[in-house]
Short mmCIF file of C-alpha atoms and ligand atoms in Angstrom, two decimals:
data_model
loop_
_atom_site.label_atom_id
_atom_site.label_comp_id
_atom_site.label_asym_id
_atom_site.label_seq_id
_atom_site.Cartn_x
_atom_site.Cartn_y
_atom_site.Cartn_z
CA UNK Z 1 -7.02 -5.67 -8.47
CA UNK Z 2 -6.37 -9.11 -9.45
CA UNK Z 3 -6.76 -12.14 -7.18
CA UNK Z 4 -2.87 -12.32 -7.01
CA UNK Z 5 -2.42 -8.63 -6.23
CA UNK Z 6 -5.32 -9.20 -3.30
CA UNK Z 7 -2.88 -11.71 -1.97
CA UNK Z 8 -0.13 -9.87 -2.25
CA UNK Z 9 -1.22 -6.87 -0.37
CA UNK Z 10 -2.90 -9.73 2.38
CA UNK Z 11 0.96 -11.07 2.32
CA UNK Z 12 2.24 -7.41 3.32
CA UNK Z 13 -0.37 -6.52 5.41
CA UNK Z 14 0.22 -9.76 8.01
CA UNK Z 15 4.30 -8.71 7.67
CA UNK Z 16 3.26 -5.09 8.56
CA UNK Z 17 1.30 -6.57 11.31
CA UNK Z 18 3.61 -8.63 12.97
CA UNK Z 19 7.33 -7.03 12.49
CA UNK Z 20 6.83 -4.33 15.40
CA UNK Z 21 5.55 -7.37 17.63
CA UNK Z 22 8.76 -9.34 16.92
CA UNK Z 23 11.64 -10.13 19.48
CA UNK Z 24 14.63 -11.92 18.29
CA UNK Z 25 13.72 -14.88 19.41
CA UNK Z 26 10.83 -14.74 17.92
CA UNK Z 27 9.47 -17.74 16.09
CA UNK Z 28 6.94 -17.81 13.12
CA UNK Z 29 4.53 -20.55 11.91
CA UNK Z 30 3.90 -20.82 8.04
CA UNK Z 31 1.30 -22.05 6.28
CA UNK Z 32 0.96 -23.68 2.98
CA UNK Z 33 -0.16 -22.33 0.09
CA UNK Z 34 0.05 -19.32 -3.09
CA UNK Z 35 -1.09 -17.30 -0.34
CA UNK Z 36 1.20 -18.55 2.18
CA UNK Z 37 3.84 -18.42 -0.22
CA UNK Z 38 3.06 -14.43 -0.84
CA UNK Z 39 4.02 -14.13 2.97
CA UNK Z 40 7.19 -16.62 2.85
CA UNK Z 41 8.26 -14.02 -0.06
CA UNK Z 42 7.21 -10.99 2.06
CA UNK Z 43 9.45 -12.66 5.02
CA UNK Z 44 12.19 -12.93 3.49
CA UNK Z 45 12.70 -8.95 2.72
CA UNK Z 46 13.06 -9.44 6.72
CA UNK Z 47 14.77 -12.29 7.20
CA UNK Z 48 17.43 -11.15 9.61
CA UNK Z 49 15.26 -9.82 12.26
CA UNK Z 50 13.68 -13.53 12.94
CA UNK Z 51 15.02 -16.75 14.83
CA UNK Z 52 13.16 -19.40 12.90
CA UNK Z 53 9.85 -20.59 11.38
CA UNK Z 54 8.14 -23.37 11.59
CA UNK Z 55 6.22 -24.79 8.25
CA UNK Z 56 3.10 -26.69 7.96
CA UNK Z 57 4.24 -28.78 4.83
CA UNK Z 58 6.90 -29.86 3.21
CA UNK Z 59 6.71 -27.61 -0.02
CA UNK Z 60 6.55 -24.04 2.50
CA UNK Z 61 9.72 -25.55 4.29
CA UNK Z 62 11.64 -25.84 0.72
CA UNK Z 63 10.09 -22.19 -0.11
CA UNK Z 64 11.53 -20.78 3.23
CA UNK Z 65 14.87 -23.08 2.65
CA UNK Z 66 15.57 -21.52 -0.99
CA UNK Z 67 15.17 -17.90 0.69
CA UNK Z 68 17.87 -18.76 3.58
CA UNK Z 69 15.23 -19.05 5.99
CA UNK Z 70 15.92 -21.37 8.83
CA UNK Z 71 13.07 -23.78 9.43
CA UNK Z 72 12.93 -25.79 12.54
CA UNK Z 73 11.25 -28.78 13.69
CA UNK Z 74 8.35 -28.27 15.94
CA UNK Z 75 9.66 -30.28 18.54
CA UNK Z 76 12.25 -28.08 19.37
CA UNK Z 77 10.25 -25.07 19.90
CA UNK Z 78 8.15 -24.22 23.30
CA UNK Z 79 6.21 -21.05 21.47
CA UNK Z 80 4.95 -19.93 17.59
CA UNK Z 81 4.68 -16.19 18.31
CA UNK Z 82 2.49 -16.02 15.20
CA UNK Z 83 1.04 -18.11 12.40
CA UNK Z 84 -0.09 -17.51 9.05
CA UNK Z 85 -1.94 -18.97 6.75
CA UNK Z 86 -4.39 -19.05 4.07
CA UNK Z 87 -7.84 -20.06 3.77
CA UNK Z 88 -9.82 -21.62 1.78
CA UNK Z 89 -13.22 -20.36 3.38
CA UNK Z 90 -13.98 -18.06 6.34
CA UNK Z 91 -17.11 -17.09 7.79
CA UNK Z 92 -17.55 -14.00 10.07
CA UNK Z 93 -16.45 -16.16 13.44
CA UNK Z 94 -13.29 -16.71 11.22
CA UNK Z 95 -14.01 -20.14 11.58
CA UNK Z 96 -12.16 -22.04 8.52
CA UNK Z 97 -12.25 -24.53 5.91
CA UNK Z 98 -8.40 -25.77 4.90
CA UNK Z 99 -6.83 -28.24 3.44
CA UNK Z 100 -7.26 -27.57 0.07
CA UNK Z 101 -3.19 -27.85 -0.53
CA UNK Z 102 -3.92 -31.03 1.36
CA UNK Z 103 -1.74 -29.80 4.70
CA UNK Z 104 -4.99 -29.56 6.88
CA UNK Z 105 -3.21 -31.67 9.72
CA UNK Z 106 -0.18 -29.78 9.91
CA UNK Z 107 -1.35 -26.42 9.45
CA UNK Z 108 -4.27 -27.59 12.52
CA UNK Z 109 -0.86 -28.96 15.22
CA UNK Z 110 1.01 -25.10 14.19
CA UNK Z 111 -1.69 -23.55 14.78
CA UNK Z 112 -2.46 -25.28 18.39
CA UNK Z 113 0.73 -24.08 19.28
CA UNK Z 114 0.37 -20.58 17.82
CA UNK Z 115 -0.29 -17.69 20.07
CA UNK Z 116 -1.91 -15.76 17.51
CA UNK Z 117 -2.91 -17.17 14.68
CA UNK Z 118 -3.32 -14.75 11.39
CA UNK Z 119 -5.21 -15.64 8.71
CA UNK Z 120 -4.78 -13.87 4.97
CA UNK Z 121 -6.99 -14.08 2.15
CA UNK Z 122 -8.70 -12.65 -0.70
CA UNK Z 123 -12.38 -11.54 -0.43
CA UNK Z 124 -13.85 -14.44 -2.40
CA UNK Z 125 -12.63 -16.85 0.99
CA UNK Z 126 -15.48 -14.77 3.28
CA UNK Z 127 -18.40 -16.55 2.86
CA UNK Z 128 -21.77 -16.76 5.10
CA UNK Z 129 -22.19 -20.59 5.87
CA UNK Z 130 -19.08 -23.04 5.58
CA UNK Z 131 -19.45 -25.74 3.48
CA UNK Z 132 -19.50 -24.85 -0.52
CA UNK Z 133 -15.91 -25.25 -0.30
CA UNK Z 134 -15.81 -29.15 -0.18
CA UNK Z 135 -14.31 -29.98 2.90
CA UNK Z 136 -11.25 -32.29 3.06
CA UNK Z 137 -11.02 -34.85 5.38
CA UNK Z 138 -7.15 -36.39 6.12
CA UNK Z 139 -7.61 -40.26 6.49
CA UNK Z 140 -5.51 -43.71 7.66
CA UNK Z 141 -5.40 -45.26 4.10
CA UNK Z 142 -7.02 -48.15 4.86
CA UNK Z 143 -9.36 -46.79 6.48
CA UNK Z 144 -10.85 -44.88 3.34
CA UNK Z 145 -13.77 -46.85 2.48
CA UNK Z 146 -14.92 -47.03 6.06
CA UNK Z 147 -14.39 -43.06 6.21
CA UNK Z 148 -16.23 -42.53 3.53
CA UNK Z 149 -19.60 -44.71 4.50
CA UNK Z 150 -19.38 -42.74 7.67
CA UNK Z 151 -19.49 -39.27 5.96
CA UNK Z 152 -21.94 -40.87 4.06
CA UNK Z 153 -24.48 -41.12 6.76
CA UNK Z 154 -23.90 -37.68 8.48
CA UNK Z 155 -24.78 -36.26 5.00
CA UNK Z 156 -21.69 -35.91 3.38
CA UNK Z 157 -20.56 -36.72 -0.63
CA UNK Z 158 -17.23 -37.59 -0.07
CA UNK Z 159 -14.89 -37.82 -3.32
CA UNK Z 160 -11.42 -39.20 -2.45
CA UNK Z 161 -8.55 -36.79 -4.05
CA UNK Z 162 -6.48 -39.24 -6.85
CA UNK Z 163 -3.18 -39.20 -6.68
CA UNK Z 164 -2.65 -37.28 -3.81
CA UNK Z 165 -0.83 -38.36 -0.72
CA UNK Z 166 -0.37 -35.86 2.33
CA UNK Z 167 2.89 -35.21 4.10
CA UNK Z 168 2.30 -37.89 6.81
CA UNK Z 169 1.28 -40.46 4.09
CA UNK Z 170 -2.22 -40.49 4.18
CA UNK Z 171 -4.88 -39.83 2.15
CA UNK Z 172 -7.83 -36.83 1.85
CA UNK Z 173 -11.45 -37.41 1.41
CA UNK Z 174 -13.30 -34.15 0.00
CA UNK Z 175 -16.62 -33.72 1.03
CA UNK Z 176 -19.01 -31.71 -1.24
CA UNK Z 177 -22.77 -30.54 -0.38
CA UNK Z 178 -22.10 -30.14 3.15
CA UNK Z 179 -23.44 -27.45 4.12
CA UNK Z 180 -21.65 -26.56 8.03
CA UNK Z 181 -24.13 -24.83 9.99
CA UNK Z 182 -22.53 -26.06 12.92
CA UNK Z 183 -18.82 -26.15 12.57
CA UNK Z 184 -17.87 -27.04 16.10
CA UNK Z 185 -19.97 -29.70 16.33
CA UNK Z 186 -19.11 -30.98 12.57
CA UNK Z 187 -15.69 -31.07 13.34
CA UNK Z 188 -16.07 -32.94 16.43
CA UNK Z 189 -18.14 -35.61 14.73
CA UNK Z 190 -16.34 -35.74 11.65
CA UNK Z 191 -12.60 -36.19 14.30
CA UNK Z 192 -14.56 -38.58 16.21
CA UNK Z 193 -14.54 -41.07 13.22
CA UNK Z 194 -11.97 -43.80 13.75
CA UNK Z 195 -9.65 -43.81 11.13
CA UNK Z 196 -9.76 -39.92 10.54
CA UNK Z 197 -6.56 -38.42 11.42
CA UNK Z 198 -8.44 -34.79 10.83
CA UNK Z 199 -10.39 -32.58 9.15
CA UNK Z 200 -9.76 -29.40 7.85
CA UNK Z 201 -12.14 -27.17 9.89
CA UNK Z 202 -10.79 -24.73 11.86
CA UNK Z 203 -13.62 -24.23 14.19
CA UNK Z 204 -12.20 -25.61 17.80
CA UNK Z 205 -9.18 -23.45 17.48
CA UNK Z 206 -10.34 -20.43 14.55
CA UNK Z 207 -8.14 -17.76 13.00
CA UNK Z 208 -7.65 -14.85 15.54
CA UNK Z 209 -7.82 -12.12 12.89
CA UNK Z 210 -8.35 -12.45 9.68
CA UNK Z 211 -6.76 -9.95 6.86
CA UNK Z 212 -9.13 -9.92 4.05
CA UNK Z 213 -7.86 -8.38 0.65
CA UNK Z 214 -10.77 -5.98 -1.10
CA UNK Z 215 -10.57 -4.01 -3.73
CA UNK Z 216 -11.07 -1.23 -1.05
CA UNK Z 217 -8.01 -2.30 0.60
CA UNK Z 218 -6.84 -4.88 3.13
CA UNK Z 219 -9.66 -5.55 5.71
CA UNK Z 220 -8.81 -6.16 9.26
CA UNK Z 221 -11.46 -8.66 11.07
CA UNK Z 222 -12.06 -10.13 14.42
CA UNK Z 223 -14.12 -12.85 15.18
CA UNK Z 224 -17.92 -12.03 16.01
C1 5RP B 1 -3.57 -25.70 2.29
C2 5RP B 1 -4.53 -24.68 2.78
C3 5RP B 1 -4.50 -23.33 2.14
O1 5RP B 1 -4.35 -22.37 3.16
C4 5RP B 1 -5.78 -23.09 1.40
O2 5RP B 1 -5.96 -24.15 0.48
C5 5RP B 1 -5.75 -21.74 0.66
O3 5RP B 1 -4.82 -21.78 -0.37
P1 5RP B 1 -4.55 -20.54 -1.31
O4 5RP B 1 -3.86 -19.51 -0.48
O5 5RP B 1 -3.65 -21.11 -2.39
O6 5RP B 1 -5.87 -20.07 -1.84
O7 5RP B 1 -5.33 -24.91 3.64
O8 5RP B 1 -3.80 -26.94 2.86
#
């Protein structure tokens, strides 16, 4: 199976998941993403038997928009019943690195309000230790340079990302040879930084289950 057919089947699998779960006021977060964007596709087959969505970036909102998807504003909603997303690593806690589509921040307040939170991804996204995925860090822009002498001494290379500006107007810091042997306590420090808005570890709040695509099939896991 190709990479896109893994995500695919991951796409179908979280539908299959959730659909007998849903009530119709049901309300579903979205992530950002090719792989999110296999589920937005998968959701619309359905479309008629949800309320509303939520999306963590601007691009998943136009995606659900062009299918006739209603998306609402987070404000407005007590409860996500569900949210899925993509990853761009996951270890066996399901603890994450995101924000390689650069929506770390948004996808990190959905999924605080998520009751379950689903993640989908192809095999290659399991890895042992966090951290060969360079994680991205969401920062104040003029805070960068300060950031970055600050990741500096806990370890970090940070590279900042040209020409990219996140949703809130900010800018993302990617730090490579970090290995996380610690994620909770990496993402604490790392928050703790003053001018960080985030960082895209998922560690505080991890996926709930994760549906890995295999070329056995669609993997169901649960954190350690
Ligand atoms: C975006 C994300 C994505 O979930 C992550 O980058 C995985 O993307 P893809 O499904 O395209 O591999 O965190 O900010």
């Amino acid at each position: 199976m190709t990479q896109d057919e893994l995500k695919q089947a991951v796409a179908q699998a979280a539908l299959d998941y959730i659909k007998p779960k849903l009530e119709t006021d049901s309300v579903i977060g979205i992530g950002t993403g090719s792989t999110a964007n296999c589920f937005i596709d998968c959701l619309a087959t359905i479309k008629g038997q949800i309320d509303a969505t939520v999306a963590s970036s601007e691009e998943s909102a136009q995606r659900l928009k062009n299918h006739g998807i209603p998306v609402y504003d987070l404000n407005t909603v007590d409860v996500v019943d569900f949210y899925i997303d993509g990853a761009d690593e996951s270890n066996r806690a399901l603890q994450l690195i995101k924000g390689g589509g650069a929506a770390l921040t948004r996808e990190k307040i959905v999924t605080a309000v998520a009751r379950e939170f689903i993640c989908i991804a192809d095999e290659s996204k399991l890895v042992h230790t966090l951290g060969n995925f360079p994680l991205p860090v969401e920062v104040i822009p003029m805070a960068r340079s300060y950031v970055a002498r600050e990741l500096v001494k806990i370890g970090a290379d940070p590279v900042y990302r040209e020409g990219v500006i996140t949703d809130n107007g900010n800018i993302i810091l990617d730090c490579y040879n970090y290995s996380i042997t610690q994620p909770l306590a990496s993402e604490q420090k790392i928050n703790g930084i003053t001018g960080v808005v985030t960082n895209g570890l998922f560690a505080i709040k991890p996926a709930d289950l994760l549906l890995l695509g295999t070329a056995q099939g669609v993997k169901t896991l649960r954190a350690d």
